Amino acid sequence: MLERFGGWHEPVPAVIRATEEAKILRNDIYDREPLKRWGDGRVTLLGDAAHPMTTPNLGQGACQVIEDAAELAECLRGGAGVVRALRLYEDRRRRRTAEIARRSRLLGRVSQLESPLLCAVRNAAVRVMPLRLQMRQLEAVLANER
Ligand SMILES: Cc1cc2nc3c(=O)[nH]c(=O)nc-3n(C[C@H](O)[C@H](O)[C@H](O)COP(=O)(O)OP(=O)(O)OC[C@H]3O[C@@H](n4cnc5c(N)ncnc54)[C@H](O)[C@@H]3O)c2cc1C
């Protein structure tokens, strides 16, 4: 951990030094393209199983699970029967979650660039990007219009 994060700003190295080695967990995280088909019959998926956003780039994985759950509940309340409600839920959620998952992956790629030149270009672009433009990017994620 110190090899990788020892050069970070304080208190990151101090926290690592103060933590017992046995208490440091390593859990790999995996990612993949969102699924095109989430369910069949009385089975469906929600959350990371349907649209993984496990690499924490946009901070939207758990948020999208909450939206999935709310939409699923609404579709089931509609009284059209379970199978139709599940397909309706999938139709309503597939596009938005796939778009957010794609944005999240793109952000991950950009934030994990390794070339010093590309990092410098990225950092300069972020520094000069007007706040209004940054907020506009976020609005598309925060506004749930289907
Ligand atoms: C470091 C990190 C930071 C993050 N930060 C954010 C953030 O700021 N904001 C945000 O919105 N999202 C964030 N996320 C993403 C978010 O954590 C996930 O998208 C979210 O937890 C997905 O929820 P889920 O219920 O779909 O899956 P999980 O939370 O993975 O839940 C699945 C559950 O199923 C259990 N399970 C697996 N297999 C079986 C089995 N065979 N039998 C029984 N149980 C089983 C697992 O133990 C787990 O408890 C972050 C993720 C990481 C890794």
mmCIF file of C-alpha atoms and ligand atoms in Angstrom:
data_model
loop_
_atom_site.group_PDB
_atom_site.id
_atom_site.type_symbol
_atom_site.label_atom_id
_atom_site.label_comp_id
_atom_site.label_asym_id
_atom_site.label_seq_id
_atom_site.Cartn_x
_atom_site.Cartn_y
_atom_site.Cartn_z
ATOM 1 C CA MET A 1 0.000 0.000 0.000
ATOM 2 C CA LEU A 2 2.814 2.385 0.866
ATOM 3 C CA GLU A 3 4.574 1.582 -2.378
ATOM 4 C CA ARG A 4 1.463 2.638 -4.253
ATOM 5 C CA PHE A 5 0.023 5.397 -2.035
ATOM 6 C CA GLY A 6 2.995 6.518 0.071
ATOM 7 C CA GLY A 7 3.514 9.522 -2.214
ATOM 8 C CA TRP A 8 -0.087 10.740 -1.808
ATOM 9 C CA HIS A 9 -0.977 13.786 0.292
ATOM 10 C CA GLU A 10 -1.380 13.414 4.046
ATOM 11 C CA PRO A 11 -3.194 11.880 5.841
ATOM 12 C CA VAL A 12 -3.235 9.020 3.293
ATOM 13 C CA PRO A 13 0.277 7.654 4.073
ATOM 14 C CA ALA A 14 -0.246 8.260 7.820
ATOM 15 C CA VAL A 15 -3.506 6.290 7.805
ATOM 16 C CA ILE A 16 -1.820 3.382 5.991
ATOM 17 C CA ARG A 17 1.114 3.365 8.437
ATOM 18 C CA ALA A 18 -1.301 3.423 11.391
ATOM 19 C CA THR A 19 -3.312 0.432 10.092
ATOM 20 C CA GLU A 20 -2.380 -3.119 11.095
ATOM 21 C CA GLU A 21 -1.357 -5.071 8.004
ATOM 22 C CA ALA A 22 -3.831 -7.894 8.742
ATOM 23 C CA LYS A 23 -6.698 -5.373 8.713
ATOM 24 C CA ILE A 24 -6.003 -4.217 5.174
ATOM 25 C CA LEU A 25 -8.354 -6.031 2.795
ATOM 26 C CA ARG A 26 -7.770 -6.413 -0.891
ATOM 27 C CA ASN A 27 -10.895 -6.952 -2.980
ATOM 28 C CA ASP A 28 -10.509 -6.822 -6.731
ATOM 29 C CA ILE A 29 -13.257 -5.052 -8.641
ATOM 30 C CA TYR A 30 -14.491 -6.116 -12.053
ATOM 31 C CA ASP A 31 -16.362 -4.341 -14.758
ATOM 32 C CA ARG A 32 -18.137 -5.248 -17.974
ATOM 33 C CA GLU A 33 -20.488 -3.802 -20.565
ATOM 34 C CA PRO A 34 -24.108 -3.417 -19.394
ATOM 35 C CA LEU A 35 -26.352 -6.306 -20.447
ATOM 36 C CA LYS A 36 -28.779 -5.927 -23.340
ATOM 37 C CA ARG A 37 -31.220 -8.414 -21.841
ATOM 38 C CA TRP A 38 -31.938 -8.403 -18.109
ATOM 39 C CA GLY A 39 -34.598 -11.016 -17.657
ATOM 40 C CA ASP A 40 -36.943 -13.696 -18.831
ATOM 41 C CA GLY A 41 -40.366 -14.730 -17.530
ATOM 42 C CA ARG A 42 -40.596 -14.003 -13.837
ATOM 43 C CA VAL A 43 -36.875 -13.295 -13.502
ATOM 44 C CA THR A 44 -35.124 -9.953 -13.777
ATOM 45 C CA LEU A 45 -31.964 -8.276 -12.583
ATOM 46 C CA LEU A 46 -31.193 -5.001 -10.936
ATOM 47 C CA GLY A 47 -28.140 -3.119 -9.822
ATOM 48 C CA ASP A 48 -24.632 -4.200 -10.694
ATOM 49 C CA ALA A 49 -25.875 -7.557 -11.980
ATOM 50 C CA ALA A 50 -27.594 -5.705 -14.832
ATOM 51 C CA HIS A 51 -25.378 -2.649 -15.289
ATOM 52 C CA PRO A 52 -22.135 -2.913 -13.338
ATOM 53 C CA MET A 53 -20.645 0.375 -12.180
ATOM 54 C CA THR A 54 -18.348 -1.246 -9.685
ATOM 55 C CA THR A 55 -15.329 0.827 -10.623
ATOM 56 C CA PRO A 56 -16.100 3.956 -8.606
ATOM 57 C CA ASN A 57 -15.710 6.687 -11.219
ATOM 58 C CA LEU A 58 -19.005 8.516 -11.234
ATOM 59 C CA GLY A 59 -20.373 7.447 -7.824
ATOM 60 C CA GLN A 60 -23.571 6.191 -9.445
ATOM 61 C CA GLY A 61 -23.630 2.404 -8.926
ATOM 62 C CA ALA A 62 -25.614 2.386 -5.693
ATOM 63 C CA CYS A 63 -27.657 5.412 -6.819
ATOM 64 C CA GLN A 64 -28.795 3.494 -9.889
ATOM 65 C CA VAL A 65 -29.748 0.479 -7.756
ATOM 66 C CA ILE A 66 -32.048 2.751 -5.736
ATOM 67 C CA GLU A 67 -33.628 4.080 -8.938
ATOM 68 C CA ASP A 68 -34.019 0.497 -10.216
ATOM 69 C CA ALA A 69 -35.790 -0.499 -7.010
ATOM 70 C CA ALA A 70 -38.151 2.492 -7.113
ATOM 71 C CA GLU A 71 -39.011 1.854 -10.782
ATOM 72 C CA LEU A 72 -39.483 -1.872 -10.181
ATOM 73 C CA ALA A 73 -41.859 -1.170 -7.299
ATOM 74 C CA GLU A 74 -43.820 1.275 -9.440
ATOM 75 C CA CYS A 75 -44.134 -1.194 -12.326
ATOM 76 C CA LEU A 76 -45.246 -3.989 -9.993
ATOM 77 C CA ARG A 77 -47.807 -1.654 -8.396
ATOM 78 C CA GLY A 78 -49.245 -0.952 -11.865
ATOM 79 C CA GLY A 79 -51.280 -4.166 -11.738
ATOM 80 C CA ALA A 80 -50.354 -5.443 -15.236
ATOM 81 C CA GLY A 81 -49.157 -8.801 -13.874
ATOM 82 C CA VAL A 82 -45.651 -9.730 -12.777
ATOM 83 C CA VAL A 83 -44.166 -10.742 -16.151
ATOM 84 C CA ARG A 84 -45.383 -7.612 -17.952
ATOM 85 C CA ALA A 85 -44.324 -5.440 -15.036
ATOM 86 C CA LEU A 86 -40.791 -6.863 -15.147
ATOM 87 C CA ARG A 87 -40.446 -6.238 -18.908
ATOM 88 C CA LEU A 88 -41.798 -2.698 -18.463
ATOM 89 C CA TYR A 89 -39.290 -2.068 -15.667
ATOM 90 C CA GLU A 90 -36.445 -3.323 -17.908
ATOM 91 C CA ASP A 91 -37.578 -1.138 -20.808
ATOM 92 C CA ARG A 92 -37.718 1.915 -18.583
ATOM 93 C CA ARG A 93 -34.321 1.371 -16.996
ATOM 94 C CA ARG A 94 -32.108 -0.141 -19.724
ATOM 95 C CA ARG A 95 -31.220 2.989 -21.697
ATOM 96 C CA ARG A 96 -30.514 5.310 -18.796
ATOM 97 C CA THR A 97 -28.395 2.833 -16.852
ATOM 98 C CA ALA A 98 -26.397 1.808 -19.951
ATOM 99 C CA GLU A 99 -25.661 5.460 -20.710
ATOM 100 C CA ILE A 100 -24.523 6.138 -17.132
ATOM 101 C CA ALA A 101 -22.409 2.957 -17.079
ATOM 102 C CA ARG A 102 -20.730 4.063 -20.308
ATOM 103 C CA ARG A 103 -20.023 7.535 -18.899
ATOM 104 C CA SER A 104 -18.633 5.989 -15.753
ATOM 105 C CA ARG A 105 -16.239 3.787 -17.732
ATOM 106 C CA LEU A 106 -15.121 6.698 -19.894
ATOM 107 C CA LEU A 107 -14.443 8.795 -16.806
ATOM 108 C CA GLY A 108 -12.512 5.849 -15.348
ATOM 109 C CA ARG A 109 -10.350 5.593 -18.434
ATOM 110 C CA VAL A 110 -9.637 9.314 -18.432
ATOM 111 C CA SER A 111 -8.907 9.508 -14.712
ATOM 112 C CA GLN A 112 -6.560 6.514 -14.847
ATOM 113 C CA LEU A 113 -4.450 7.726 -17.749
ATOM 114 C CA GLU A 114 -0.800 6.910 -17.191
ATOM 115 C CA SER A 115 0.997 8.909 -19.861
ATOM 116 C CA PRO A 116 2.400 12.055 -18.163
ATOM 117 C CA LEU A 117 1.630 14.090 -21.288
ATOM 118 C CA LEU A 118 -2.003 12.980 -21.454
ATOM 119 C CA CYS A 119 -2.362 13.501 -17.694
ATOM 120 C CA ALA A 120 -1.090 17.061 -18.056
ATOM 121 C CA VAL A 121 -3.561 17.743 -20.906
ATOM 122 C CA ARG A 122 -6.425 16.239 -18.861
ATOM 123 C CA ASN A 123 -5.527 18.227 -15.737
ATOM 124 C CA ALA A 124 -5.275 21.464 -17.688
ATOM 125 C CA ALA A 125 -8.620 20.825 -19.414
ATOM 126 C CA VAL A 126 -10.355 20.136 -16.080
ATOM 127 C CA ARG A 127 -8.807 23.248 -14.546
ATOM 128 C CA VAL A 128 -10.113 25.555 -17.282
ATOM 129 C CA MET A 129 -13.498 23.893 -17.767
ATOM 130 C CA PRO A 130 -16.150 26.380 -16.598
ATOM 131 C CA LEU A 131 -18.202 25.231 -13.605
ATOM 132 C CA ARG A 132 -21.370 25.693 -15.674
ATOM 133 C CA LEU A 133 -20.137 23.093 -18.165
ATOM 134 C CA GLN A 134 -19.170 20.676 -15.382
ATOM 135 C CA MET A 135 -22.627 21.079 -13.834
ATOM 136 C CA ARG A 136 -24.274 20.441 -17.200
ATOM 137 C CA GLN A 137 -22.475 17.094 -17.418
ATOM 138 C CA LEU A 138 -23.835 16.217 -13.985
ATOM 139 C CA GLU A 139 -27.371 17.371 -14.755
ATOM 140 C CA ALA A 140 -27.733 14.670 -17.402
ATOM 141 C CA VAL A 141 -26.928 12.074 -14.738
ATOM 142 C CA LEU A 142 -29.063 13.613 -12.017
ATOM 143 C CA ALA A 143 -32.167 14.322 -14.120
ATOM 144 C CA ASN A 144 -34.072 11.077 -14.453
ATOM 145 C CA GLU A 145 -36.277 11.774 -17.453
ATOM 146 C CA ARG A 146 -37.549 8.732 -19.215
HETATM 147 C C1 LIG B 1 -14.775 1.496 -3.759
HETATM 148 C C2 LIG B 1 -16.175 1.698 -4.272
HETATM 149 C C3 LIG B 1 -16.792 2.954 -4.084
HETATM 150 C C4 LIG B 1 -18.092 3.162 -4.565
HETATM 151 N N1 LIG B 1 -18.666 4.395 -4.392
HETATM 152 C C5 LIG B 1 -19.928 4.605 -4.788
HETATM 153 C C6 LIG B 1 -20.552 5.879 -4.556
HETATM 154 O O1 LIG B 1 -19.969 6.823 -4.025
HETATM 155 N N2 LIG B 1 -21.842 6.054 -4.973
HETATM 156 C C7 LIG B 1 -22.545 5.045 -5.571
HETATM 157 O O2 LIG B 1 -23.716 5.241 -5.905
HETATM 158 N N3 LIG B 1 -21.973 3.820 -5.810
HETATM 159 C C8 LIG B 1 -20.689 3.574 -5.433
HETATM 160 N N4 LIG B 1 -20.092 2.357 -5.660
HETATM 161 C C9 LIG B 1 -20.821 1.298 -6.423
HETATM 162 C C10 LIG B 1 -21.785 0.551 -5.517
HETATM 163 O O3 LIG B 1 -21.127 0.070 -4.363
HETATM 164 C C11 LIG B 1 -22.377 -0.631 -6.302
HETATM 165 O O4 LIG B 1 -22.776 -0.219 -7.583
HETATM 166 C C12 LIG B 1 -23.584 -1.180 -5.528
HETATM 167 O O5 LIG B 1 -23.169 -1.694 -4.283
HETATM 168 C C13 LIG B 1 -24.272 -2.285 -6.327
HETATM 169 O O6 LIG B 1 -25.304 -2.802 -5.532
HETATM 170 P P1 LIG B 1 -25.920 -4.200 -5.834
HETATM 171 O O7 LIG B 1 -26.974 -4.404 -4.797
HETATM 172 O O8 LIG B 1 -26.297 -4.291 -7.261
HETATM 173 O O9 LIG B 1 -24.741 -5.235 -5.645
HETATM 174 P P2 LIG B 1 -23.852 -5.571 -4.282
HETATM 175 O O10 LIG B 1 -23.830 -4.335 -3.441
HETATM 176 O O11 LIG B 1 -22.616 -6.125 -4.832
HETATM 177 O O12 LIG B 1 -24.772 -6.621 -3.599
HETATM 178 C C14 LIG B 1 -24.803 -7.957 -4.024
HETATM 179 C C15 LIG B 1 -24.898 -8.824 -2.770
HETATM 180 O O13 LIG B 1 -25.128 -10.187 -3.156
HETATM 181 C C16 LIG B 1 -24.327 -11.003 -2.349
HETATM 182 N N5 LIG B 1 -24.125 -12.274 -3.062
HETATM 183 C C17 LIG B 1 -23.303 -12.539 -4.110
HETATM 184 N N6 LIG B 1 -23.408 -13.820 -4.502
HETATM 185 C C18 LIG B 1 -24.323 -14.377 -3.683
HETATM 186 C C19 LIG B 1 -24.880 -15.681 -3.597
HETATM 187 N N7 LIG B 1 -24.515 -16.662 -4.435
HETATM 188 N N8 LIG B 1 -25.795 -15.924 -2.642
HETATM 189 C C20 LIG B 1 -26.201 -14.938 -1.798
HETATM 190 N N9 LIG B 1 -25.722 -13.663 -1.842
HETATM 191 C C21 LIG B 1 -24.795 -13.400 -2.775
HETATM 192 C C22 LIG B 1 -23.047 -10.221 -2.132
HETATM 193 O O14 LIG B 1 -22.378 -10.668 -0.966
HETATM 194 C C23 LIG B 1 -23.612 -8.794 -1.946
HETATM 195 O O15 LIG B 1 -23.930 -8.534 -0.605
HETATM 196 C C24 LIG B 1 -18.789 2.109 -5.224
HETATM 197 C C25 LIG B 1 -18.167 0.854 -5.385
HETATM 198 C C26 LIG B 1 -16.874 0.649 -4.932
HETATM 199 C C27 LIG B 1 -16.226 -0.699 -5.123
#
